[in-house]
Short mmCIF file of C-alpha atoms and ligand atoms in Angstrom, two decimals:
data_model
loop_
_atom_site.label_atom_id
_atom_site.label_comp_id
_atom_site.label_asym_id
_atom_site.label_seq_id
_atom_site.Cartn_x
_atom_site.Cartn_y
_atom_site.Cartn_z
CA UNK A 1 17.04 -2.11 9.10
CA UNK A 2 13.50 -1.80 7.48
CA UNK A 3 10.84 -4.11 8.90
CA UNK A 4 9.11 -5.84 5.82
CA UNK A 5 5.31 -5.22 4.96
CA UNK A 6 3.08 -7.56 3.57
CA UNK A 7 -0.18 -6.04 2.73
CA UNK A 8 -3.35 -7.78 0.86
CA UNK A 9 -5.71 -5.35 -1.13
CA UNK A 10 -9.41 -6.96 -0.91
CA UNK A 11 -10.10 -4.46 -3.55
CA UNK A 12 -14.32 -5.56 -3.99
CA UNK A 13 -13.80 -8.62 -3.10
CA UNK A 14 -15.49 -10.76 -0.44
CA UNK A 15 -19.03 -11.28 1.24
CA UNK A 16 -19.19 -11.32 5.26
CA UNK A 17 -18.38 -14.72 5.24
CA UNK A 18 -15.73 -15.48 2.30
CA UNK A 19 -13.82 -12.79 4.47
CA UNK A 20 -14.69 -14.66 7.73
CA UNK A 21 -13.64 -17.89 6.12
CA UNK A 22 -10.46 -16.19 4.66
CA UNK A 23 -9.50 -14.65 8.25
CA UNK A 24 -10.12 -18.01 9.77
CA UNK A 25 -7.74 -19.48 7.43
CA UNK A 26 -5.04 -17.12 7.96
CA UNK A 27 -5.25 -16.74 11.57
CA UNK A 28 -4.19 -20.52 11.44
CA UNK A 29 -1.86 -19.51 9.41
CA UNK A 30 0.30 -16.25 10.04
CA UNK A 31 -1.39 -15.15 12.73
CA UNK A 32 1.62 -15.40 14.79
CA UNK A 33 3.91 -13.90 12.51
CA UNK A 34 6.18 -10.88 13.76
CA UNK A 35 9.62 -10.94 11.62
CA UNK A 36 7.37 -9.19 8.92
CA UNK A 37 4.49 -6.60 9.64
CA UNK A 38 1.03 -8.29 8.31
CA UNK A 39 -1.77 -6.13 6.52
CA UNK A 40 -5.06 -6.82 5.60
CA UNK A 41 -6.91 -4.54 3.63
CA UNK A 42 -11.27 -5.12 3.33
CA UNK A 43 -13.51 -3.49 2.33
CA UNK A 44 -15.58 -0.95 4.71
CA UNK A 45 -18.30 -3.25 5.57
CA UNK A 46 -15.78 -6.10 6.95
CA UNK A 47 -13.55 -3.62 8.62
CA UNK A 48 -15.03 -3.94 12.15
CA UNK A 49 -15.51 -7.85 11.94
CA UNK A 50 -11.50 -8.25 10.46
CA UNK A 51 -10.49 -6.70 13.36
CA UNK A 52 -13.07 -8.95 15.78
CA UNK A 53 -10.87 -11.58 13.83
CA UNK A 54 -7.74 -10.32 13.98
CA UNK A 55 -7.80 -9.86 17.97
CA UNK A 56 -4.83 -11.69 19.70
CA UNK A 57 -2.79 -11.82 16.03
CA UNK A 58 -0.05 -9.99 14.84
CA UNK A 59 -2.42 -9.24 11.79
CA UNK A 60 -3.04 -5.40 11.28
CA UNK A 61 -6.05 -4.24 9.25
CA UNK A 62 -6.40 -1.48 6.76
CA UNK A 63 -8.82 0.34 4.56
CA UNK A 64 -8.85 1.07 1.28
CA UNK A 65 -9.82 4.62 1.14
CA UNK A 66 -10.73 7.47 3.83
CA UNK A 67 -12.71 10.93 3.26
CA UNK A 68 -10.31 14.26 4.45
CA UNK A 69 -13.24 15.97 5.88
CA UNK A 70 -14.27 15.38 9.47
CA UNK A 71 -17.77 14.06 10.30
CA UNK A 72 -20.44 16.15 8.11
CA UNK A 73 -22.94 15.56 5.24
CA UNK A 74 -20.79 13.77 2.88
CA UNK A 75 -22.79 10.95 2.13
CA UNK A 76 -20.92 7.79 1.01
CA UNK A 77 -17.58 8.81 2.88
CA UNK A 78 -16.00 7.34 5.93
CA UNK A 79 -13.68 9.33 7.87
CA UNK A 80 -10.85 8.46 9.82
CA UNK A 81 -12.61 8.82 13.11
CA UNK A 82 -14.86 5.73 12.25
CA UNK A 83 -11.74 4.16 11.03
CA UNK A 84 -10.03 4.49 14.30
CA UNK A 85 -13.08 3.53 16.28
CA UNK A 86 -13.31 0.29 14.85
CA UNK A 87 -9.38 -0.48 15.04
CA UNK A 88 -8.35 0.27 11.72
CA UNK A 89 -4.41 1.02 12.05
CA UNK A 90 -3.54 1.24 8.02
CA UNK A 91 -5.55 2.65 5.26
CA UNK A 92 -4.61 2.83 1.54
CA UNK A 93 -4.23 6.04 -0.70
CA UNK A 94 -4.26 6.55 -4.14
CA UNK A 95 -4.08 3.36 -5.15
CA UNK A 96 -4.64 3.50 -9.35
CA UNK A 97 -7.96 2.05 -9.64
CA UNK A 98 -8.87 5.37 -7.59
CA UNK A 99 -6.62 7.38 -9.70
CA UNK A 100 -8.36 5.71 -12.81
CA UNK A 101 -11.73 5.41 -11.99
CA UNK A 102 -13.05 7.84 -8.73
CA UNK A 103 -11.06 11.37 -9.76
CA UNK A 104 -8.30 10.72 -7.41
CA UNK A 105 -5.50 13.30 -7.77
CA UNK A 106 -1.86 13.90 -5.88
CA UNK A 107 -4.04 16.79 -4.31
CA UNK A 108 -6.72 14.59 -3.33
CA UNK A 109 -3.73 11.82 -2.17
CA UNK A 110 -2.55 14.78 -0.23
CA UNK A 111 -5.19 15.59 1.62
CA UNK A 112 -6.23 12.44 2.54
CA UNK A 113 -2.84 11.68 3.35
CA UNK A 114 -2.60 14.62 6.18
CA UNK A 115 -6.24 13.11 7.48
CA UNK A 116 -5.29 9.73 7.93
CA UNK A 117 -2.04 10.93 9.76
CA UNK A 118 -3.96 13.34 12.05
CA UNK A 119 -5.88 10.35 13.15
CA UNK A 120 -3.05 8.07 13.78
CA UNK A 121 -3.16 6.04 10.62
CA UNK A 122 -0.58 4.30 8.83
CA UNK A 123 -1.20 5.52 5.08
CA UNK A 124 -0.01 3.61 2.20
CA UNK A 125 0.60 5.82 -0.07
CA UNK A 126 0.02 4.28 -3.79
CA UNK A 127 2.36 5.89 -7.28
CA UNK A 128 2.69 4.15 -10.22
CA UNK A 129 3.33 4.75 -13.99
CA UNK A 130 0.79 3.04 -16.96
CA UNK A 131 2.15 1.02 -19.74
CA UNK A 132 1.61 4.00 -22.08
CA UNK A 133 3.74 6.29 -19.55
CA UNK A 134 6.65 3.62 -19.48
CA UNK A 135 6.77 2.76 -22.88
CA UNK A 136 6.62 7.05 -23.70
CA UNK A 137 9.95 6.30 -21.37
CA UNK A 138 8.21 8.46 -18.87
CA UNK A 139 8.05 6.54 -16.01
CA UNK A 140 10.07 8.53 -13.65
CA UNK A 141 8.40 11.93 -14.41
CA UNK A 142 5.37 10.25 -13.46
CA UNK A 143 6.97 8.73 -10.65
CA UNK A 144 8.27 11.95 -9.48
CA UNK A 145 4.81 14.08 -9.99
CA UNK A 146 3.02 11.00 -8.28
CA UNK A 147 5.70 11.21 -5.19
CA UNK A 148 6.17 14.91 -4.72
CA UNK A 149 2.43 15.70 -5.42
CA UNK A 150 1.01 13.42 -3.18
CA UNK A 151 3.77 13.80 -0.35
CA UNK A 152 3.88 17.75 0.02
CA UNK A 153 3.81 19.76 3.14
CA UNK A 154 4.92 16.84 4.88
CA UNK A 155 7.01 16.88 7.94
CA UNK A 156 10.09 14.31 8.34
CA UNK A 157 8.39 13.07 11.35
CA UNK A 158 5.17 12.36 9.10
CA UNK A 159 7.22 10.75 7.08
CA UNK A 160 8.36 8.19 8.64
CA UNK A 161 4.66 7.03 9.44
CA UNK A 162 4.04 6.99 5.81
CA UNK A 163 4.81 3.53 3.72
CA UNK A 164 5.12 3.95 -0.26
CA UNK A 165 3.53 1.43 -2.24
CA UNK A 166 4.88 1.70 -5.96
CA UNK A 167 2.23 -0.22 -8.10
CA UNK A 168 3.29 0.03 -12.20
CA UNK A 169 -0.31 -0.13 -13.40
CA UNK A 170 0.73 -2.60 -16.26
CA UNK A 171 1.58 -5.31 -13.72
CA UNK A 172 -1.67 -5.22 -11.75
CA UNK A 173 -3.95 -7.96 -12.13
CA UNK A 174 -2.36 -8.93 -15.44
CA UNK A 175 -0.03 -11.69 -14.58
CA UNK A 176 3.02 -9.33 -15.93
CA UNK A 177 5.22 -8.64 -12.72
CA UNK A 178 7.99 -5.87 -12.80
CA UNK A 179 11.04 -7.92 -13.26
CA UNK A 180 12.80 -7.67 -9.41
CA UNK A 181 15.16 -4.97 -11.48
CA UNK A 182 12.50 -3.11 -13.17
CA UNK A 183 10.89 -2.59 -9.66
CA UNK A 184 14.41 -2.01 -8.00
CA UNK A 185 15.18 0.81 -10.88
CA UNK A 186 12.07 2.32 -9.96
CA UNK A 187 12.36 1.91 -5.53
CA UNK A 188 15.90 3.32 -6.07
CA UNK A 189 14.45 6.30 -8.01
CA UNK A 190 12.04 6.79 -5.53
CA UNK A 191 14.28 6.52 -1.72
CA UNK A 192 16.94 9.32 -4.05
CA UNK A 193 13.88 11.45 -4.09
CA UNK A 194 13.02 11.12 -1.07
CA UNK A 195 16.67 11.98 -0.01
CA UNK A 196 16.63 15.37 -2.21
CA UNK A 197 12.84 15.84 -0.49
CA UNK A 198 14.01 15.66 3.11
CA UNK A 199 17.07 13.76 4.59
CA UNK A 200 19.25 10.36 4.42
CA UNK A 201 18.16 9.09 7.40
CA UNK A 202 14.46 9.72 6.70
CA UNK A 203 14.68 8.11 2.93
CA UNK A 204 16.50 5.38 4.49
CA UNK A 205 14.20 4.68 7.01
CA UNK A 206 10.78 4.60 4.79
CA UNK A 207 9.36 1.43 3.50
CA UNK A 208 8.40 1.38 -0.21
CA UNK A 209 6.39 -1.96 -1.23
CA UNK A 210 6.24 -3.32 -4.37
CA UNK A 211 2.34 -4.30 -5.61
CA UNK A 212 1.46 -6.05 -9.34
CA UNK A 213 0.66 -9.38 -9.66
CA UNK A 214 3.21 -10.37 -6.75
CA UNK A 215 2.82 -14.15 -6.07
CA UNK A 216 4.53 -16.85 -3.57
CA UNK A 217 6.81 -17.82 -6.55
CA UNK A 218 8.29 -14.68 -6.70
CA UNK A 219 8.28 -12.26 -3.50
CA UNK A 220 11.59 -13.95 -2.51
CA UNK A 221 13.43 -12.30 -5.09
CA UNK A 222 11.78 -8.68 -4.91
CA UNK A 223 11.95 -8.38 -1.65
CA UNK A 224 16.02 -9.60 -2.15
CA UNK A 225 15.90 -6.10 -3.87
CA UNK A 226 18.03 -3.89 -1.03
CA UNK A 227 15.27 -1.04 -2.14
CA UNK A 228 12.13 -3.28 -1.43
CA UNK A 229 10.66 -3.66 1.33
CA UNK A 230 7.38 -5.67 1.08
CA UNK A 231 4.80 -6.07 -1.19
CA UNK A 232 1.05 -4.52 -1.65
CA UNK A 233 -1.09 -7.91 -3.18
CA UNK A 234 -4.31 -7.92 -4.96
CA UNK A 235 -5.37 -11.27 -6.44
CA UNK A 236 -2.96 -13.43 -4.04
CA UNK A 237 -4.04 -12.06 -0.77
CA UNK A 238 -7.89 -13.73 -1.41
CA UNK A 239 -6.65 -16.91 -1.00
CA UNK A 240 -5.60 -18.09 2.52
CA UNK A 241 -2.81 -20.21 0.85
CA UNK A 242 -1.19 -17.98 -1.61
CA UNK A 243 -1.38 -14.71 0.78
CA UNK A 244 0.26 -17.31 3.51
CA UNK A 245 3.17 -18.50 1.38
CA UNK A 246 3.84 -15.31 0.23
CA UNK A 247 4.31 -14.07 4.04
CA UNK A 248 6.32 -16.76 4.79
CA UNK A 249 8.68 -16.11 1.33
CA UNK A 250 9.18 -12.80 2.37
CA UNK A 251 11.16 -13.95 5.45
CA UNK A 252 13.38 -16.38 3.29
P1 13P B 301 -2.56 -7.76 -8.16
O1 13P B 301 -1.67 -8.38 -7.10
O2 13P B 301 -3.85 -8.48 -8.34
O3 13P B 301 -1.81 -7.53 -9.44
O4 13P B 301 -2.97 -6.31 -7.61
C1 13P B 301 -2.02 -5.45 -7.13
C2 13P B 301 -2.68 -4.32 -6.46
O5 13P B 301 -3.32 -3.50 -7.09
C3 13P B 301 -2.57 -4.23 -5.00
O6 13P B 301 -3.01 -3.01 -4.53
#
């Protein structure tokens, strides 16, 4: 039995203290919660003080990025010793807006990928097809270059610290969710890879969230998906509320 992930993506959202405000808020909240694991995702600069915040909580933090190099002259990085040192457990990869707008490749993925993990990190790994790719009826190609690319040279054991996030990239921030079978088509595609990639048990263990425009009103039924198994939220996880209910709907 998978345990479910909830994970909010800050993205560049938040001063110091909207994301104090927010943590207070949800600490009320979910702080307790353990049926589901709880993510949240800042940016850099609130990464020490989310963790301040999230002490005696079930709440987990993660970044939203991390450099594959150790500690050099790479200004503008952050590497995953500084993660660690602060209590970062989780840290995003790949997500599109990285794909779209910072260069990021499946080699690039990669690499941070095997950084994070030599650390200790939890990565989320991010794949996800455009609208142009789907309606070319190309999704799963992409799907399967995003997945293999990203995951080579990966051990089963490294695996299994790893949690897929697939994000279509016409579904985030737009309102326009994956219908619960449109996503399922696609998690199902994606846990039959992993299968062919390494082993039963392994694809059948990993956790592949579902992320674009995900909402309280309708987490219930994606995560009713048997091939879901969380969600990665943008736009709902800044308010205390809305990132709240949708914790609690996953449980339903
Ligand atoms: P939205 O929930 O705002 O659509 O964003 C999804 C996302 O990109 C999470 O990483």
């Amino acid at each position: 039995m998978r345990k479910k992930i909830i994970a909010g993506n800050w993205k560049m959202y938040k001063t110091a203290s909207e994301a104090a405000e927010l943590m207070d808020a949800l600490k009320k909240d979910i702080g307790g919660v353990s049926a589901v694991d709880v993510v949240v995702c800042p940016p850099f600069v609130h990464l020490g003080s989310t963790v301040e915040a999230c002490k005696a909580t079930s709440i987990a933090v993660g970044a939203q990025n991390i450099y594959w190099e150790e500690f050099g002259a790479f200004t503008g990085e952050v590497c995953g010793a500084m993660l660690t040192s602060v209590g970062v457990k989780y840290v995003i990869i790949g997500h599109s807006e990285r794909r779209q707008f910072f260069g990021e490749t499946n080699e690039t993925v990669n690499k941070r990928t095997k950084a994070a993990l030599k650390h200790g990190l939890k990565p989320i790994v991010c794949v996800g097809e455009n609208l142009a790719e789907r309606e070319a009826g190309r999704t799963f190609d992409v799907i399967r270059d995003h997945v293999m690319g990203s995951l080579s040279g990966f051990t089963k054991e490294d695996m299994l610290k790893i949690v897929l996030a697939y994000e279509p990239v016409w579904a985030i921030g737009t309102g326009k969710t994956a219908t619960s079978q449109q996503a399922q088509e696609v998690h199902k595609f994606i846990r039959d890879l992993l299968l062919k990639m390494f082993d039963r048990a392994t694809a059948e263990a990993m956790r592949i969230q579902y992320g674009g425009s995900v909402k309280p009103e309708n987490i219930t039924e994606l995560v009713a998906q048997p091939d879901i198994d969380g969600a990665l939220v943008g736009g709902a996880s800044l308010k205390a509320d809305s990132f709240a209910a949708i914790v609690r709907n996953s449980m339903n």
